[in-house]
Amino acid sequence: MSQTQLAIAAMQPEEFRRKVVAHLRSTLGSFEEKATAHTWSQALAATLNEYIYAGRSRTLKTQIESQARTVHYLSLEFLMGRLLASNLHNLGLYQVAEQAMALQGLELADLLEQEPDMALGNGGLGRLAACFIDSMATLALPAIGYGIHYEHGLFRQEFIKGRQVERPDQWREFGSPWEICRPESQQVVKLYGHVETIHDQNGSRKVWHPSRMLRAIPWDIPIVGYGGQNVNILRLWESRADHFFDWDVFNAGGYVDAYAELVQAETVSKVLYPNDETDAGKELRLIQQYFFSAASIADILRRFESAHGNDYHLFATLNVLQLNDTHPAIAIAELMRLLVDEKQLAWQEAWQITQQSFAYTNHTLLPEALETWSVSLLQTVLPRHMEIIFEINRRFLQQVDERWPNDQQMQAKLSIIQEGEKKSVRMAQLSVVGSQRVNGVAKIHTQLIKTELFPEMVQLWPEKIRNITNGVTPRRWLKICNPRLAELIDQHVDADWPRYLEKLEQLKPLAKDKDFQQKFMAVKQRNKQALVAVIKQLTDVEVSAEAIFDVQIKRLHEYKRQHLNLLYILVLYRRLLKNPALDICPRVFIFGAKAAPGYRMAKDIILAINRVAKVINNDVSIGGKIKLVFLPNYRVSLAEKLIPAADVSQQISLAGKEASGTGNMKLAMNGAITLGTHDGANIEIAEAVGEQNLVLFGMKVDEVKALQHSGYAPQHIYQNNEEIKAALDWLSGDFFTPEQPGLLASISKNLINEDPFMVLADFAAYQQAQQRIDSFYRQKSAWAEAAILNAVSMARFNSDRSIMEYANDIWQLKPIPAAEC
Ligand code: 73E
């Protein structure tokens, strides 16, 4: 244990209480009798910041002294959730804080509920970035996260008559105790304008004359590693108007116009695009991408130059830039621009540095999610970058020609520029060409990248594409969100299991032990009872904790097939209406999902689930055997309440469509049984826990492909399966929407005529799988054994494991534990 850790371990509740009260008075200007729960939570955060900033200086000092190679994780999204509980746990102060607050007559849990979620992301990709920076700090890796300081994160979801309504997210309405502004590190980001070619005695060079400038203001959020020794930062850029430009307009008499410019400049970091998977193709999104990429690279170069001057050949030795999907891919062109135009390096030299510095993670194969930017838009917004991309492409196509001489087809296929009526830049191609390593996020996904997306790139660079299966932090997703299970584990395993999750495997022999099973299931039962209260509070629906809690929580998307789940619920409900004595285990179907505001079908599916829920939950004739709830505003903090209470984890995407999934890992880690397809990380979860401990069903990738080739005809399934036909007709009629018959017909119509994600093709297998769940759950001891084996076999889905693989295979990065100072 370090000095700091020893001091923390010796902390007494009364001493801690006094510290918090001192902050209440001197930092918050309040006092005990007056302070609200919110003020107390601010005082608690201020108390933690004493430790956190000491840790930050310690870490920074060590990193500067060691001149360590550093990874820069560039991501448009960081879905952090709340930080108070996780900072308390990571510092080792949770228990003492709980006792200290009790001495003050306060419940720590109430204070934790005061904190708004930092919802600066959409879903899996953003949450992965949050888990990864937790692991990087825990593993003492020199790392910094770069992103955007959105004023509004992902919208807050409400339901009005069952429909999703989007409300603005206001996470910073009352400020955030975790962030610290660093005006001394601000940057200028240029946009638009034109490029001039200047000829002089050394030949010709290019000069970009931008016509707009933005200031990028950094806000740093400390990321506390588990154990508290290392504290890294997440640096988020906020856009502001550039003052020089403001004053020009202002002085010319354009007082109001000067403010208009300010508003425009501040728009850049105003709001997170709410699309998961699909690309909006909007100018503002491109500017967001460039804004944070350019500010981050300028920051990295500034730091580099202050240590090494203009020794740029050292750059790639000391820095690695990880692209979280193609969203920051424009950074490749930006680094080239800086090295060639501003630092006057030869192209070849600059390219070597750039290619050595970047690595790219691909998160999706869905064609609509593979980003492209029109050449004409790029020429307008970033004219010099467009020229640079053309030059990168010209040289790359020469390489292609050497490998496949005179092969026009190959040139067209591999080109970074997509030819056609509207030329565009394929950002995935640019990212592969501009990176030393490319990785997929689960075995099957990486395999599909190699065989379907970039087979020729594999021939060009056989070593470039690697797999690194995703992971999740066991701190937030087990220890913190499931304190009852954590306590049970603590009774049997060394206390450092949240760092070394493989230690849970020591519990395997207990999976068959009746006493341990009973304790494990008692924890689940308590968690379910807690969720019953949350469900009542959020939906006013009463559910029984004796039922199976069957959970599908993720973004709403047709490929994730929430409507497959719904179709089964409809079929089951019909069976119950026909035969109220039907012998099934009572079940509560629980959904949580946000739909992209412009995604019609996704919103229709939400409406349908809510309308069906209303009918089912009020139908006394089925004796409460099934209930259906859609919890509004699914987000990280709600996930933390749902996951510990889940019995069944639905992961039912069409095979080949879900790159990995990470909710699947969190649920299994908390003892839920996966009901899933042969897709993404489900396959690896099955390997880890054993096929008999989950329920996999449905077509595999090659069967999906074969069916597509042979001509998929969902109409035939509809015509020939009575139950499917009845359920879909039911949904399109007036039964669930008496006031507006046909309101939900779009879903049935789509499934019968197109069914792009083969819901009907997998239905028969799905309903058999559901029946397997039903009979499995009745065998109490077998179920408990499987649930335990799931929870204790998740070591390979620890994000620390993922990050160690990145550090070893991609980043060549060594841990640098912070020294005491
Ligand atoms: O399978 C998930 C994966 O677990 C995948 O769909 C998701 O990334 C997760 C983490 O690897 C993802 N999100 C996006 N693409 N893949 C995406 C695309 C555009 C905008 C926002 C998110």
Coordinates of N, CA and C and ligand atoms in Angstrom, one line a residue, residues 77 122-126 128 275-279 285 325 327 361-364 369 441 470 559-560 657-662, ligand 1:
E77 N -17.7 10.3 -28.0 CA -18.7 10.0 -26.9 C -17.9 9.4 -25.7
N122 N -24.2 7.9 -26.7 CA -25.5 7.3 -27.1 C -25.7 6.0 -26.5
G123 N -24.7 5.1 -26.6 CA -24.9 3.7 -26.1 C -23.6 3.0 -26.0
G124 N -23.5 1.8 -26.5 CA -22.3 0.9 -26.3 C -21.0 1.6 -26.6
L125 N -20.9 2.3 -27.7 CA -19.6 2.9 -28.1 C -19.1 3.9 -27.0
G126 N -20.1 4.7 -26.6 CA -19.7 5.7 -25.6 C -19.4 5.2 -24.2
L128 N -18.4 2.1 -23.7 CA -17.1 1.4 -23.8 C -15.9 2.4 -23.5
N275 N -27.9 9.9 -32.8 CA -28.0 8.8 -33.6 C -26.9 7.7 -33.2
D276 N -27.4 6.6 -32.9 CA -26.5 5.4 -32.7 C -26.5 4.6 -34.0
E277 N -25.4 4.3 -34.4 CA -25.2 3.5 -35.7 C -25.4 4.3 -36.9
T278 N -26.4 5.1 -37.1 CA -26.6 5.7 -38.4 C -26.0 7.1 -38.4
D279 N -25.5 7.4 -39.6 CA -24.7 8.7 -39.7 C -25.6 9.8 -40.2
R285 N -22.0 18.1 -37.7 CA -21.4 16.9 -37.2 C -19.9 16.8 -37.7
D325 N -13.8 4.4 -33.4 CA -14.5 4.4 -34.7 C -14.0 5.5 -35.6
H327 N -15.2 8.4 -36.2 CA -15.6 9.8 -35.9 C -14.5 10.8 -35.8
T361 N -10.3 1.6 -34.2 CA -11.2 0.6 -33.7 C -12.5 0.7 -34.6
N362 N -12.8 -0.4 -35.2 CA -14.1 -0.4 -36.0 C -15.2 -1.0 -35.0
H363 N -16.4 -0.4 -35.0 CA -17.4 -0.9 -34.1 C -18.6 -1.4 -34.8
T364 N -18.7 -1.3 -36.1 CA -19.9 -1.8 -36.8 C -19.7 -2.1 -38.2
A369 N -24.0 2.8 -41.2 CA -23.2 3.4 -40.1 C -21.7 3.7 -40.6
V441 N -14.2 -5.7 -32.4 CA -14.5 -5.6 -31.0 C -15.0 -7.0 -30.4
N470 N -14.3 -6.6 -26.6 CA -14.7 -5.6 -25.6 C -14.7 -6.1 -24.2
Y559 N -32.2 -3.9 -35.9 CA -31.3 -5.1 -35.9 C -31.2 -5.7 -34.5
K560 N -31.5 -5.0 -33.5 CA -31.4 -5.6 -32.1 C -32.7 -6.3 -31.8
K657 N -24.9 -8.8 -37.0 CA -25.3 -7.4 -36.9 C -24.7 -6.7 -35.7
E658 N -24.7 -7.3 -34.6 CA -24.2 -6.7 -33.3 C -22.8 -7.0 -33.2
A659 N -21.9 -5.9 -33.4 CA -20.5 -6.1 -33.4 C -20.1 -6.9 -32.2
S660 N -20.5 -6.4 -31.0 CA -20.1 -7.1 -29.8 C -21.2 -7.1 -28.8
G661 N -21.7 -5.9 -28.4 CA -22.6 -5.8 -27.3 C -21.7 -5.8 -26.0
T662 N -22.1 -5.0 -25.0 CA -21.4 -5.0 -23.7 C -22.4 -5.1 -22.6
Ligands
73E1 O1 -22.2 -3.8 -30.8 C1 -21.9 -2.5 -30.3 C2 -20.6 -2.5 -29.5 O2 -20.7 -3.3 -28.4 C3 -21.9 -1.5 -31.4 O3 -23.2 -1.5 -32.1 C4 -21.6 -0.2 -30.9 O4 -20.3 -0.2 -30.3 C5 -20.3 -1.1 -29.1 C6 -18.9 -1.0 -28.5 O5 -18.0 -1.6 -29.3 C7 -21.6 0.9 -32.0 N1 -22.0 2.2 -31.9 C8 -21.8 2.7 -33.0 N2 -21.2 1.9 -33.8 N3 -21.1 0.7 -33.2 C9 -22.1 4.1 -33.3 C10 -22.1 4.6 -34.7 C11 -22.3 5.9 -35.0 C12 -22.7 6.8 -33.9 C13 -22.7 6.3 -32.6 C14 -22.4 5.0 -32.3

